Amino acid sequence: MLRKVASVFRRAWTAIHSDQRGLTTLEYVIAAGIILVVLAAAIVAWNNGLAQRIGELVEGLRELGALDDTLLVVTSDHGDSLGEHGHLGHRLFLYEQLVHVPLLVRYPARFPAGARRDTLVQLGDLHPTILELAGATGATQDGGGPFPSLLDESSLASRRYAIAENTA
């Protein structure tokens, strides 16, 4: 049975990525549905495992008494499209589902628990933030540079756009 599912999945994936080659519209819809179910199940399973590992890391830091002195950052370099706009995966396009990713930061000395920001941030903002929190001097080119620190709320508040690129 597993081989049959794998065969259907392979055929569906090939069909989706090659303009429905050899499939009727109904077969295409069924194939897309199979792919979405398999991908959704894989993402949920992976995320559950990731959440468990992050929890273990946090608990280990707590046991060592180092949790409040450790900068924890959870983010992603991209999202994934699960059929929105007729696409699967994360290549070729820059839709909201691909560029709007979570950014969770925990460091009680500088980021209050439960605080949320509505400002635009980019992954490049993490570099100067980490350097600033580590006490590195001149790390952000005298406070300028292309990316502000997440601690520089005024620069982030005035940001009107974020830059994204597709390198596929």
mmCIF file of C-alpha atoms in Angstrom:
data_model
loop_
_atom_site.group_PDB
_atom_site.id
_atom_site.type_symbol
_atom_site.label_atom_id
_atom_site.label_comp_id
_atom_site.label_asym_id
_atom_site.label_seq_id
_atom_site.Cartn_x
_atom_site.Cartn_y
_atom_site.Cartn_z
ATOM 1 C CA MET A 1 0.000 0.000 0.000
ATOM 2 C CA LEU A 2 2.827 2.400 0.881
ATOM 3 C CA ARG A 3 4.377 1.854 -2.564
ATOM 4 C CA LYS A 4 1.026 2.659 -4.196
ATOM 5 C CA VAL A 5 0.734 5.902 -2.188
ATOM 6 C CA ALA A 6 4.341 6.802 -3.048
ATOM 7 C CA SER A 7 3.650 6.103 -6.721
ATOM 8 C CA VAL A 8 0.513 8.265 -6.705
ATOM 9 C CA PHE A 9 2.369 11.004 -4.834
ATOM 10 C CA ARG A 10 5.250 10.960 -7.356
ATOM 11 C CA ARG A 11 2.839 11.082 -10.300
ATOM 12 C CA ALA A 12 0.818 13.845 -8.655
ATOM 13 C CA TRP A 13 3.936 15.884 -7.857
ATOM 14 C CA THR A 14 5.244 15.495 -11.424
ATOM 15 C CA ALA A 15 1.863 16.424 -12.873
ATOM 16 C CA ILE A 16 1.505 19.505 -10.673
ATOM 17 C CA HIS A 17 4.949 20.730 -11.705
ATOM 18 C CA SER A 18 4.610 20.035 -15.418
ATOM 19 C CA ASP A 19 1.302 21.622 -16.399
ATOM 20 C CA GLN A 20 -0.990 18.674 -15.622
ATOM 21 C CA ARG A 21 0.815 16.343 -18.059
ATOM 22 C CA GLY A 22 -1.524 13.443 -18.813
ATOM 23 C CA LEU A 23 -4.113 14.217 -16.122
ATOM 24 C CA THR A 24 -7.748 15.151 -16.446
ATOM 25 C CA THR A 25 -8.938 18.105 -14.389
ATOM 26 C CA LEU A 26 -10.478 15.745 -11.826
ATOM 27 C CA GLU A 27 -7.236 13.742 -11.554
ATOM 28 C CA TYR A 28 -5.320 17.005 -11.169
ATOM 29 C CA VAL A 29 -7.578 18.121 -8.319
ATOM 30 C CA ILE A 30 -7.235 14.730 -6.637
ATOM 31 C CA ALA A 31 -3.452 14.804 -7.106
ATOM 32 C CA ALA A 32 -3.219 18.291 -5.632
ATOM 33 C CA GLY A 33 -5.355 17.175 -2.701
ATOM 34 C CA ILE A 34 -3.104 14.178 -2.060
ATOM 35 C CA ILE A 35 -0.019 16.375 -2.118
ATOM 36 C CA LEU A 36 -1.577 18.911 0.236
ATOM 37 C CA VAL A 37 -2.604 16.224 2.732
ATOM 38 C CA VAL A 38 0.851 14.613 2.666
ATOM 39 C CA LEU A 39 2.644 17.959 2.954
ATOM 40 C CA ALA A 40 0.357 19.191 5.734
ATOM 41 C CA ALA A 41 0.898 15.966 7.690
ATOM 42 C CA ALA A 42 4.662 16.229 7.225
ATOM 43 C CA ILE A 43 4.715 19.869 8.328
ATOM 44 C CA VAL A 44 2.618 19.149 11.435
ATOM 45 C CA ALA A 45 4.823 16.184 12.368
ATOM 46 C CA TRP A 46 8.010 18.168 11.816
ATOM 47 C CA ASN A 47 6.723 21.178 13.749
ATOM 48 C CA ASN A 48 5.605 18.984 16.651
ATOM 49 C CA GLY A 49 9.084 17.461 16.803
ATOM 50 C CA LEU A 50 10.684 20.893 16.578
ATOM 51 C CA ALA A 51 8.465 22.265 19.347
ATOM 52 C CA GLN A 52 9.472 19.341 21.546
ATOM 53 C CA ARG A 53 13.190 19.966 20.920
ATOM 54 C CA ILE A 54 12.833 23.688 21.650
ATOM 55 C CA GLY A 55 11.022 22.786 24.879
ATOM 56 C CA GLU A 56 13.861 20.445 25.846
ATOM 57 C CA LEU A 57 16.398 23.196 25.139
ATOM 58 C CA VAL A 58 14.469 25.712 27.247
ATOM 59 C CA GLU A 59 14.104 23.209 30.104
ATOM 60 C CA GLY A 60 17.827 22.384 29.970
ATOM 61 C CA LEU A 61 18.734 26.077 30.124
ATOM 62 C CA ARG A 62 16.305 26.535 33.021
ATOM 63 C CA GLU A 63 17.893 23.636 34.932
ATOM 64 C CA LEU A 64 21.337 25.174 34.398
ATOM 65 C CA GLY A 65 20.088 28.553 35.629
ATOM 66 C CA ALA A 66 21.055 30.090 32.288
ATOM 67 C CA LEU A 67 17.637 30.623 30.697
ATOM 68 C CA ASP A 68 17.279 34.314 31.521
ATOM 69 C CA ASP A 69 20.855 35.013 30.355
ATOM 70 C CA THR A 70 20.388 33.296 26.986
ATOM 71 C CA LEU A 71 19.075 34.940 23.843
ATOM 72 C CA LEU A 72 16.606 32.565 22.194
ATOM 73 C CA VAL A 73 15.509 33.284 18.631
ATOM 74 C CA VAL A 74 13.071 31.121 16.681
ATOM 75 C CA THR A 75 12.420 32.047 13.068
ATOM 76 C CA SER A 76 12.574 30.694 9.533
ATOM 77 C CA ASP A 77 14.203 31.768 6.302
ATOM 78 C CA HIS A 78 10.962 31.260 4.367
ATOM 79 C CA GLY A 79 7.428 29.951 4.534
ATOM 80 C CA ASP A 80 5.802 27.475 2.197
ATOM 81 C CA SER A 81 2.884 27.674 -0.171
ATOM 82 C CA LEU A 82 0.411 24.828 0.215
ATOM 83 C CA GLY A 83 -1.606 25.458 -2.895
ATOM 84 C CA GLU A 84 -2.251 29.167 -2.503
ATOM 85 C CA HIS A 85 -1.952 30.926 -5.855
ATOM 86 C CA GLY A 86 -1.803 27.475 -7.468
ATOM 87 C CA HIS A 87 1.703 26.729 -6.206
ATOM 88 C CA LEU A 88 3.357 24.294 -3.820
ATOM 89 C CA GLY A 89 6.665 24.825 -2.057
ATOM 90 C CA HIS A 90 8.730 27.967 -1.715
ATOM 91 C CA ARG A 91 10.449 28.650 -5.002
ATOM 92 C CA LEU A 92 9.898 31.204 -7.761
ATOM 93 C CA PHE A 93 7.438 33.517 -6.004
ATOM 94 C CA LEU A 94 7.340 36.040 -3.148
ATOM 95 C CA TYR A 95 3.771 35.752 -1.928
ATOM 96 C CA GLU A 96 2.863 36.633 1.659
ATOM 97 C CA GLN A 97 2.825 32.943 2.655
ATOM 98 C CA LEU A 98 6.508 32.727 1.727
ATOM 99 C CA VAL A 99 7.917 35.938 3.181
ATOM 100 C CA HIS A 100 5.862 36.438 6.342
ATOM 101 C CA VAL A 101 7.527 34.105 8.845
ATOM 102 C CA PRO A 102 7.394 33.955 12.634
ATOM 103 C CA LEU A 103 10.051 35.688 14.697
ATOM 104 C CA LEU A 104 10.093 34.829 18.385
ATOM 105 C CA VAL A 105 12.732 36.419 20.600
ATOM 106 C CA ARG A 106 13.279 35.672 24.285
ATOM 107 C CA TYR A 107 15.755 37.676 26.329
ATOM 108 C CA PRO A 108 14.020 39.073 29.439
ATOM 109 C CA ALA A 109 16.626 41.767 30.083
ATOM 110 C CA ARG A 110 15.730 43.551 26.828
ATOM 111 C CA PHE A 111 12.492 42.067 25.464
ATOM 112 C CA PRO A 112 9.525 42.033 27.879
ATOM 113 C CA ALA A 113 7.595 38.763 28.072
ATOM 114 C CA GLY A 114 4.513 38.735 25.864
ATOM 115 C CA ALA A 115 5.458 41.931 24.007
ATOM 116 C CA ARG A 116 4.385 42.117 20.372
ATOM 117 C CA ARG A 117 5.483 44.479 17.651
ATOM 118 C CA ASP A 118 3.669 45.435 14.505
ATOM 119 C CA THR A 119 6.786 46.823 12.822
ATOM 120 C CA LEU A 120 8.364 45.296 9.742
ATOM 121 C CA VAL A 121 11.517 43.340 10.480
ATOM 122 C CA GLN A 122 13.882 41.375 8.282
ATOM 123 C CA LEU A 123 16.186 38.480 9.055
ATOM 124 C CA GLY A 124 19.097 40.871 8.479
ATOM 125 C CA ASP A 125 17.986 42.770 11.601
ATOM 126 C CA LEU A 126 19.029 39.800 13.732
ATOM 127 C CA HIS A 127 22.756 40.240 13.070
ATOM 128 C CA PRO A 128 23.107 43.751 14.551
ATOM 129 C CA THR A 129 20.705 42.787 17.354
ATOM 130 C CA ILE A 130 22.810 39.820 18.425
ATOM 131 C CA LEU A 131 26.013 41.848 18.192
ATOM 132 C CA GLU A 132 24.504 44.688 20.240
ATOM 133 C CA LEU A 133 23.249 42.313 22.931
ATOM 134 C CA ALA A 134 26.707 40.706 23.047
ATOM 135 C CA GLY A 135 28.248 44.128 23.650
ATOM 136 C CA ALA A 136 30.153 44.305 20.359
ATOM 137 C CA THR A 137 31.100 47.909 19.606
ATOM 138 C CA GLY A 138 30.822 49.403 16.133
ATOM 139 C CA ALA A 139 28.892 46.344 15.049
ATOM 140 C CA THR A 140 26.159 48.268 13.276
ATOM 141 C CA GLN A 141 28.365 50.829 11.540
ATOM 142 C CA ASP A 142 27.764 53.619 14.065
ATOM 143 C CA GLY A 143 24.107 52.750 14.457
ATOM 144 C CA GLY A 144 23.515 53.019 10.716
ATOM 145 C CA GLY A 145 24.060 50.220 8.291
ATOM 146 C CA PRO A 146 21.483 48.551 6.120
ATOM 147 C CA PHE A 147 19.738 46.778 8.995
ATOM 148 C CA PRO A 148 18.785 48.270 12.359
ATOM 149 C CA SER A 149 18.928 46.329 15.591
ATOM 150 C CA LEU A 150 15.597 45.048 16.883
ATOM 151 C CA LEU A 151 16.412 47.201 19.922
ATOM 152 C CA ASP A 152 16.271 50.342 17.746
ATOM 153 C CA GLU A 153 12.507 50.802 17.871
ATOM 154 C CA SER A 154 12.499 54.217 16.188
ATOM 155 C CA SER A 155 14.275 52.908 13.072
ATOM 156 C CA LEU A 156 11.980 49.905 12.893
ATOM 157 C CA ALA A 157 8.862 52.040 13.415
ATOM 158 C CA SER A 158 9.776 54.243 10.444
ATOM 159 C CA ARG A 159 10.373 51.284 8.111
ATOM 160 C CA ARG A 160 7.775 51.308 5.340
ATOM 161 C CA TYR A 161 8.855 48.208 3.432
ATOM 162 C CA ALA A 162 10.883 45.041 3.819
ATOM 163 C CA ILE A 163 13.181 43.595 1.194
ATOM 164 C CA ALA A 164 12.772 40.029 -0.031
ATOM 165 C CA GLU A 165 14.528 38.245 -2.850
ATOM 166 C CA ASN A 166 14.082 35.050 -4.762
ATOM 167 C CA THR A 167 17.302 33.236 -5.577
ATOM 168 C CA ALA A 168 15.730 30.140 -7.172
#
